[in-house]
PDB file of C-alpha atoms in Angstrom:
ATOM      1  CA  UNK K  30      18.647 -20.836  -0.682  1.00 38.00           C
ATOM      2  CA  UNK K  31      16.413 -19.984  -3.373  1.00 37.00           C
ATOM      3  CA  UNK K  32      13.168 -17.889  -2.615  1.00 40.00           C
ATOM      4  CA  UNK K  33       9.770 -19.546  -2.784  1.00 35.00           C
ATOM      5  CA  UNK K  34       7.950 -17.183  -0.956  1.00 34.00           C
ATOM      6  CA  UNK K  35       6.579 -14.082  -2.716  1.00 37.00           C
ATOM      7  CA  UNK K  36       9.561 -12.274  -1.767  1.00 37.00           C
ATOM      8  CA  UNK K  37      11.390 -11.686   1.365  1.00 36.00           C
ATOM      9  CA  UNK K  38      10.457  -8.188   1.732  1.00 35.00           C
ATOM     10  CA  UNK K  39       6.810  -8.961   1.765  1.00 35.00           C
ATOM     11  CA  UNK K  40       7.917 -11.472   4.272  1.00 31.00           C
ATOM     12  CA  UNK K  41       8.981  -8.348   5.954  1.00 34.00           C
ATOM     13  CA  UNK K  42       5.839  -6.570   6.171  1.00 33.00           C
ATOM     14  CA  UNK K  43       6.679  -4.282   3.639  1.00 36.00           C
ATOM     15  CA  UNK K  44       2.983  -2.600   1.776  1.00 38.00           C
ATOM     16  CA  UNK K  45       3.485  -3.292  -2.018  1.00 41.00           C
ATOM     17  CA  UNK K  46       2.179  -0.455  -4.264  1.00 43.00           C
ATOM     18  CA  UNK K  47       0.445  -2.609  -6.474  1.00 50.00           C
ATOM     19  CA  UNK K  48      -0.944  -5.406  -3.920  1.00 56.00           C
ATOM     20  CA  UNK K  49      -3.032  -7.531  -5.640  1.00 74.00           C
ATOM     21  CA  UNK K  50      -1.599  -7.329  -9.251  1.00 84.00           C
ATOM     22  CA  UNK K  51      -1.044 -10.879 -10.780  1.00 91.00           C
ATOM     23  CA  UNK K  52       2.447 -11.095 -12.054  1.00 93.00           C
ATOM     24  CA  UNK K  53       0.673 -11.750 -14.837  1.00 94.00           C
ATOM     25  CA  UNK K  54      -1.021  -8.448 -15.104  1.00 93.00           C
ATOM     26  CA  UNK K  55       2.343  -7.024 -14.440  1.00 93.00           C
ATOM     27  CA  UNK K  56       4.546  -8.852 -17.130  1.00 94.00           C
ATOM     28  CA  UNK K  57       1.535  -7.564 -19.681  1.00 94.00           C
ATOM     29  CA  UNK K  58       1.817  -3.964 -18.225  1.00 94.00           C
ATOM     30  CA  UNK K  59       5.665  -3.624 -18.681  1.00 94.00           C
ATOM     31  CA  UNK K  60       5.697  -5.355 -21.824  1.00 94.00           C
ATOM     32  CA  UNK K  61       3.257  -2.709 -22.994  1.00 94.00           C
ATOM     33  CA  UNK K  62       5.317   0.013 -21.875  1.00 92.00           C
ATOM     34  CA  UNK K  63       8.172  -1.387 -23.612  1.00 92.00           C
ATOM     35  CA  UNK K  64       6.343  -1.174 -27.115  1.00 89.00           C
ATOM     36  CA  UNK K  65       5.588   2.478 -25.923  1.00 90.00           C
ATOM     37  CA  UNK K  66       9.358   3.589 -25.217  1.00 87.00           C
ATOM     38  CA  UNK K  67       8.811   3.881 -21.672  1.00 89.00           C
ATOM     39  CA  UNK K  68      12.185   1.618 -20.849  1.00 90.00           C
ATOM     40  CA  UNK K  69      14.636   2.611 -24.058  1.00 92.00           C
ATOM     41  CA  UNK K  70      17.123   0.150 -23.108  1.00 93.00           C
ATOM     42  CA  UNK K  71      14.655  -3.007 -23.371  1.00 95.00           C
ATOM     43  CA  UNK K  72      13.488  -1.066 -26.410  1.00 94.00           C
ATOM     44  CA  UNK K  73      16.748  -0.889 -27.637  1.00 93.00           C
ATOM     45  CA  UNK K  74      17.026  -4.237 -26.877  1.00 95.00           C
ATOM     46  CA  UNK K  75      14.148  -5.421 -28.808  1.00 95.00           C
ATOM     47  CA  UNK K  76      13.311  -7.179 -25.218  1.00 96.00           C
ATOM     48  CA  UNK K  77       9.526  -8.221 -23.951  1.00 97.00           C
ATOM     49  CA  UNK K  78       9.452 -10.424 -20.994  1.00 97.00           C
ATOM     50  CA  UNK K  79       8.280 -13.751 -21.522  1.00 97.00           C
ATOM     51  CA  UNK K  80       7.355 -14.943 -18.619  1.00 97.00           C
ATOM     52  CA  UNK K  81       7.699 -14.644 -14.512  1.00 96.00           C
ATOM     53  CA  UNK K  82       7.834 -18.257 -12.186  1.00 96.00           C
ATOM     54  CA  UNK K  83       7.007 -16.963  -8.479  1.00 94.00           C
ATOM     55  CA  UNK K  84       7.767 -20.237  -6.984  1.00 95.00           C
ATOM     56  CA  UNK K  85      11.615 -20.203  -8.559  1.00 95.00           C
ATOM     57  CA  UNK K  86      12.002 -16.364  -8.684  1.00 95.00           C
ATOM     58  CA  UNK K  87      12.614 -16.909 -12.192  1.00 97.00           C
ATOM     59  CA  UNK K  88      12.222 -14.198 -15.252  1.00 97.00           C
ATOM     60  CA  UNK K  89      12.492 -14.925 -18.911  1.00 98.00           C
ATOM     61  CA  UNK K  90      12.790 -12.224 -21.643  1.00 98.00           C
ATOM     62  CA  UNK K  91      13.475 -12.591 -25.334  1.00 98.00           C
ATOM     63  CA  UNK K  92      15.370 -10.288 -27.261  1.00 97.00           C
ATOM     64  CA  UNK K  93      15.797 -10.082 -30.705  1.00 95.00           C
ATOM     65  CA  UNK K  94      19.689  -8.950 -32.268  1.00 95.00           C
ATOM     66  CA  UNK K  95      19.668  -7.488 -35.264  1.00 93.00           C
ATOM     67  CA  UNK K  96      22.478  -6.130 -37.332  1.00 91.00           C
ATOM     68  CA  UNK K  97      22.718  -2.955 -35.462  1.00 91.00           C
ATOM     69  CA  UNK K  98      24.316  -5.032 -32.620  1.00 94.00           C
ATOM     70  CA  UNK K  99      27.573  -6.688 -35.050  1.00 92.00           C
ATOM     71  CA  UNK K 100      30.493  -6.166 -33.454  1.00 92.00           C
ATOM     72  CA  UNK K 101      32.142  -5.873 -37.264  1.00 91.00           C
ATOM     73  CA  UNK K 102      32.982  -9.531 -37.418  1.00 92.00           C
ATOM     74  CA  UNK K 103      29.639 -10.683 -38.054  1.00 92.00           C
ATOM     75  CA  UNK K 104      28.626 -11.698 -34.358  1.00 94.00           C
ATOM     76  CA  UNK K 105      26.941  -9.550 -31.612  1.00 96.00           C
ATOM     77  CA  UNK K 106      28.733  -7.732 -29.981  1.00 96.00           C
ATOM     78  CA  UNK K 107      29.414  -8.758 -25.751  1.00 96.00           C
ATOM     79  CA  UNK K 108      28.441  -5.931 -24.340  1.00 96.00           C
ATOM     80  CA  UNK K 109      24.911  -5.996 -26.103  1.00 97.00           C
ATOM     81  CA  UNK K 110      24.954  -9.599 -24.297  1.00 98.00           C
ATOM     82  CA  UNK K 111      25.309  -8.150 -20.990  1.00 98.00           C
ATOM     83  CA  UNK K 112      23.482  -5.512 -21.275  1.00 97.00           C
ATOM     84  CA  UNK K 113      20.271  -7.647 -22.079  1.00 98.00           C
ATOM     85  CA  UNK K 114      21.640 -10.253 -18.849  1.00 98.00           C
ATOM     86  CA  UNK K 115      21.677  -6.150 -16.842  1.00 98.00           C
ATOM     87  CA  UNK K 116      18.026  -5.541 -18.041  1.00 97.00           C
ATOM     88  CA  UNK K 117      16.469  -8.974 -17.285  1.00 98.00           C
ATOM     89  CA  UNK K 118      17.840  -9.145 -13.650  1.00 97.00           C
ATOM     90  CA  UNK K 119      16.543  -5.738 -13.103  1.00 96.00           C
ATOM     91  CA  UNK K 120      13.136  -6.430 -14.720  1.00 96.00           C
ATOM     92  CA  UNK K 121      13.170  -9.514 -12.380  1.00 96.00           C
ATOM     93  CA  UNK K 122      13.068  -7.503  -9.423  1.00 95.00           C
ATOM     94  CA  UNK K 123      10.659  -4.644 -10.755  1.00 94.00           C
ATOM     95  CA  UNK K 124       8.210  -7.677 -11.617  1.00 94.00           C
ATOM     96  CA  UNK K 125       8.718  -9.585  -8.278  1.00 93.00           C
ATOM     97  CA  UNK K 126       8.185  -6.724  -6.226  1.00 91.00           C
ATOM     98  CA  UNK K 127       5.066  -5.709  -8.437  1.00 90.00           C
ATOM     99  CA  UNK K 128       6.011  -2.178  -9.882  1.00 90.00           C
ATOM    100  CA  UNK K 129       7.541  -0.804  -6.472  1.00 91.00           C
ATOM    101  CA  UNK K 130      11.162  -1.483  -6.687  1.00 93.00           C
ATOM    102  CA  UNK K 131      13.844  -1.372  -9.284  1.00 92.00           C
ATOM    103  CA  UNK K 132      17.963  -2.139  -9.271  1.00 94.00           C
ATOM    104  CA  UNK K 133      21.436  -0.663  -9.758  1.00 95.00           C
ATOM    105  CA  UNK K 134      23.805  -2.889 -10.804  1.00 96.00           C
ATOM    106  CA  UNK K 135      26.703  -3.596  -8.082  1.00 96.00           C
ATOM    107  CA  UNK K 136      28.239  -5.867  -9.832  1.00 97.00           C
ATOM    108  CA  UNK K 137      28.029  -8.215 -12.880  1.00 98.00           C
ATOM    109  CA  UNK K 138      30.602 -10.922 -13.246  1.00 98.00           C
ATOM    110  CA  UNK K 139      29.991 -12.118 -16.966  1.00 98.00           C
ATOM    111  CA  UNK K 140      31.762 -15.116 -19.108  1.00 98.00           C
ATOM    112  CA  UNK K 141      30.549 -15.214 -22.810  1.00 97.00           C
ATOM    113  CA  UNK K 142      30.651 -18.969 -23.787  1.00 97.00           C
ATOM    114  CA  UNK K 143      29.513 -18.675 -27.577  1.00 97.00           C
ATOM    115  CA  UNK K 144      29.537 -16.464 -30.086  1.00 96.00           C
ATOM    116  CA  UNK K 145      26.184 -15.080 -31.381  1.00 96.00           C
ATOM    117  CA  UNK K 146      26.315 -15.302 -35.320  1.00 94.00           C
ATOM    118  CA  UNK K 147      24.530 -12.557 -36.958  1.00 90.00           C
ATOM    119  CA  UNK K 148      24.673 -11.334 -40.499  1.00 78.00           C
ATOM    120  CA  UNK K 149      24.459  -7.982 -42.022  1.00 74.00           C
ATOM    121  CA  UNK K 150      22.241  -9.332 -45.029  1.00 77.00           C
ATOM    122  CA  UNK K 151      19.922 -11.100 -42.092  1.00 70.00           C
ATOM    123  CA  UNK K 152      16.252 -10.710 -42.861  1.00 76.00           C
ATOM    124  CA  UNK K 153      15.429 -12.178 -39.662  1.00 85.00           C
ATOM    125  CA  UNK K 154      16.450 -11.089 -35.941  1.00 91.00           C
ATOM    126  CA  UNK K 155      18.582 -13.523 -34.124  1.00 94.00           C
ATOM    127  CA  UNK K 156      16.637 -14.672 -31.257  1.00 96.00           C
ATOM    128  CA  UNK K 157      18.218 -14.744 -27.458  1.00 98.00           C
ATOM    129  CA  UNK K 158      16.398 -15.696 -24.620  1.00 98.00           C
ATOM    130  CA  UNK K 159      17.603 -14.744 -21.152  1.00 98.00           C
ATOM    131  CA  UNK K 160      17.058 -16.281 -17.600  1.00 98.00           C
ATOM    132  CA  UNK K 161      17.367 -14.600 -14.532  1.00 98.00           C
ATOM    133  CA  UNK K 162      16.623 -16.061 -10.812  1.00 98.00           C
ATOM    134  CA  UNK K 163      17.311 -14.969  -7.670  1.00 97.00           C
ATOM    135  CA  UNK K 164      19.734 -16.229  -5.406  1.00 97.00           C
ATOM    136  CA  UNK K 165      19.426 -14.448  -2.744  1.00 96.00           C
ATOM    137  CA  UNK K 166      17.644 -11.665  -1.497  1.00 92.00           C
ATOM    138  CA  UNK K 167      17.622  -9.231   1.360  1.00 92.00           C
ATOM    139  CA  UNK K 168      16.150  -5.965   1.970  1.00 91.00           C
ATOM    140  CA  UNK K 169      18.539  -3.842  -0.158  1.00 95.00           C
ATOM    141  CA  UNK K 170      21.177  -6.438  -2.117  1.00 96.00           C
ATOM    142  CA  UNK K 171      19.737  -9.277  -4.101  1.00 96.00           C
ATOM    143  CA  UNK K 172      21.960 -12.028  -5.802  1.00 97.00           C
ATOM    144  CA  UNK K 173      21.151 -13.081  -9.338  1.00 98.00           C
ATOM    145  CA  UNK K 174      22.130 -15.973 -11.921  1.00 98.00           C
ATOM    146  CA  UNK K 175      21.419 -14.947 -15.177  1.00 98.00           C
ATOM    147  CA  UNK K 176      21.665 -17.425 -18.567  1.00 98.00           C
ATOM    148  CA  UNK K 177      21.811 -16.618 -22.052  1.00 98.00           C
ATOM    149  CA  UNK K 178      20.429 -19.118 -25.108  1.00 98.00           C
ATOM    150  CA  UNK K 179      19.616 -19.406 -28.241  1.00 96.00           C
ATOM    151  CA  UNK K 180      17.030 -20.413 -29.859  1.00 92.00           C
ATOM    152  CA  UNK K 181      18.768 -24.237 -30.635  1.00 94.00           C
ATOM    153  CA  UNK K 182      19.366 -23.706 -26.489  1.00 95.00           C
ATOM    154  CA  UNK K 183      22.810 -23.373 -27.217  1.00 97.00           C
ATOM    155  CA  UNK K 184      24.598 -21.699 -23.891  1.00 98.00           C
ATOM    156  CA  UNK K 185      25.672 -18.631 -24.623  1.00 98.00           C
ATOM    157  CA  UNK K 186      26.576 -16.638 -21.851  1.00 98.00           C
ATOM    158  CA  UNK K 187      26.714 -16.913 -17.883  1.00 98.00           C
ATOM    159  CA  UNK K 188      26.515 -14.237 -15.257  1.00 98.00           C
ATOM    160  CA  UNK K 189      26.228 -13.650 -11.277  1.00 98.00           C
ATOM    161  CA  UNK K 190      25.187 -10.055 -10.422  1.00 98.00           C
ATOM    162  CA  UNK K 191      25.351  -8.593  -7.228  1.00 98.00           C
ATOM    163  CA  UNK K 192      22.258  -5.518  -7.222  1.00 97.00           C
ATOM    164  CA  UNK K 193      21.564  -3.013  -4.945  1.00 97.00           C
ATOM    165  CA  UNK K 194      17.618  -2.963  -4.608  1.00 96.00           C
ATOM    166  CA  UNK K 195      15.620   0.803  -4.533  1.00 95.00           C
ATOM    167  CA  UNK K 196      12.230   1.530  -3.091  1.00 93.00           C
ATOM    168  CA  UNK K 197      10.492   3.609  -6.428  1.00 88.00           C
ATOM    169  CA  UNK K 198       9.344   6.354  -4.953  1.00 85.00           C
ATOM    170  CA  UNK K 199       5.352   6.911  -4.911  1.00 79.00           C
ATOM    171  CA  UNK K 200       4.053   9.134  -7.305  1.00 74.00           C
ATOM    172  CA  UNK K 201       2.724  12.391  -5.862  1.00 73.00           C
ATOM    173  CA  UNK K 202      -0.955  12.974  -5.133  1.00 70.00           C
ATOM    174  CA  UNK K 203      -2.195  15.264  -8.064  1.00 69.00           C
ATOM    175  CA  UNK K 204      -4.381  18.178  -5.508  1.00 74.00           C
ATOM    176  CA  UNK K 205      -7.477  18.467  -5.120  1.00 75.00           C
ATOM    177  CA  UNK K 206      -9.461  21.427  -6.582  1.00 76.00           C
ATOM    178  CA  UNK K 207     -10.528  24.043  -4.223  1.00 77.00           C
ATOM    179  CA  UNK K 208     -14.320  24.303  -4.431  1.00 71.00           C
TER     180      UNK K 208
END
């Protein structure tokens, strides 16, 4: 059963941090951080999120390889690929739970379909784009299908990936001066 509710947790009851936000407003914020360093895997990457679908608990990021990812035979190599399937499940969850929760991986069950051409004389990234919805999710596990294309939508990878969900902790109140 695929979510079309916020989220179950808000179905819950839970108090979101950021109540209110637009996803939106969210996507733009971590995209922003990501220029800024604040995530170094999705900078690593060479991720942004492209966009967020509520309604099909959907998230879409791009990521750009570059030669830096050749596996020595001219292709990327697979565990760059999952990696950037890793981050875009766990950015779905940190945008559909606006800013409050994050992931750890459980489990990732991944079969690479294609090989990812990339050349060390390249003067242009090779663009991936990578699609992440939610299964199913409960109130600490979610259950993810993530797919990997290129740019000619050529299937690249599949994955299911089993995530444990975490509450981010609330930042700390700065105190008040004494007066």
């Amino acid at each position: 059963q695929r979510l079309s509710e916020a989220t179950s947790c808000v179905d819950r009851g839970r108090r979101w941090r950021m109540a209110g936000m637009s996803d939106e407003r969210v996507v733009e914020i971590l995209n922003k951080s990501y220029a800024r360093g604040r995530n170094p895997s999705v900078k690593l990457l060479n991720g942004q999120i492209e966009s967020f679908d509520r309604a099909t608990s959907t998230l879409v990021m791009v990521y750009s390889a570059t030669p830096e990812f050749d596996n020595g035979n001219s292709q990327v190599m697979g565990g760059f690929l999952c990696a950037m399937m890793d981050v875009t499940v766990a950015q779905a969850v940190v945008v559909q739970s606006a800013l409050s929760q994050t992931v750890s991986t459980l489990e990732q069950k991944t079969s690479l379909l294609a090989p990812v051409r990339i050349s060390k004389k390249a003067t242009a990234p090779v663009k991936l784009r990578c699609a992440a919805t939610a299964v199913k999710r409960g109130k600490t596990v979610a259950f993810y299908e993530v797919s990997l294309t290129d740019d000619a939508g050529t299937l690249i990878a599949r994955a299911s990936q089993t995530t444990l969900v975490i509450d981010i902790p609330k930042r700390a109140e700065k105190p008040k001066p004494k007066l």
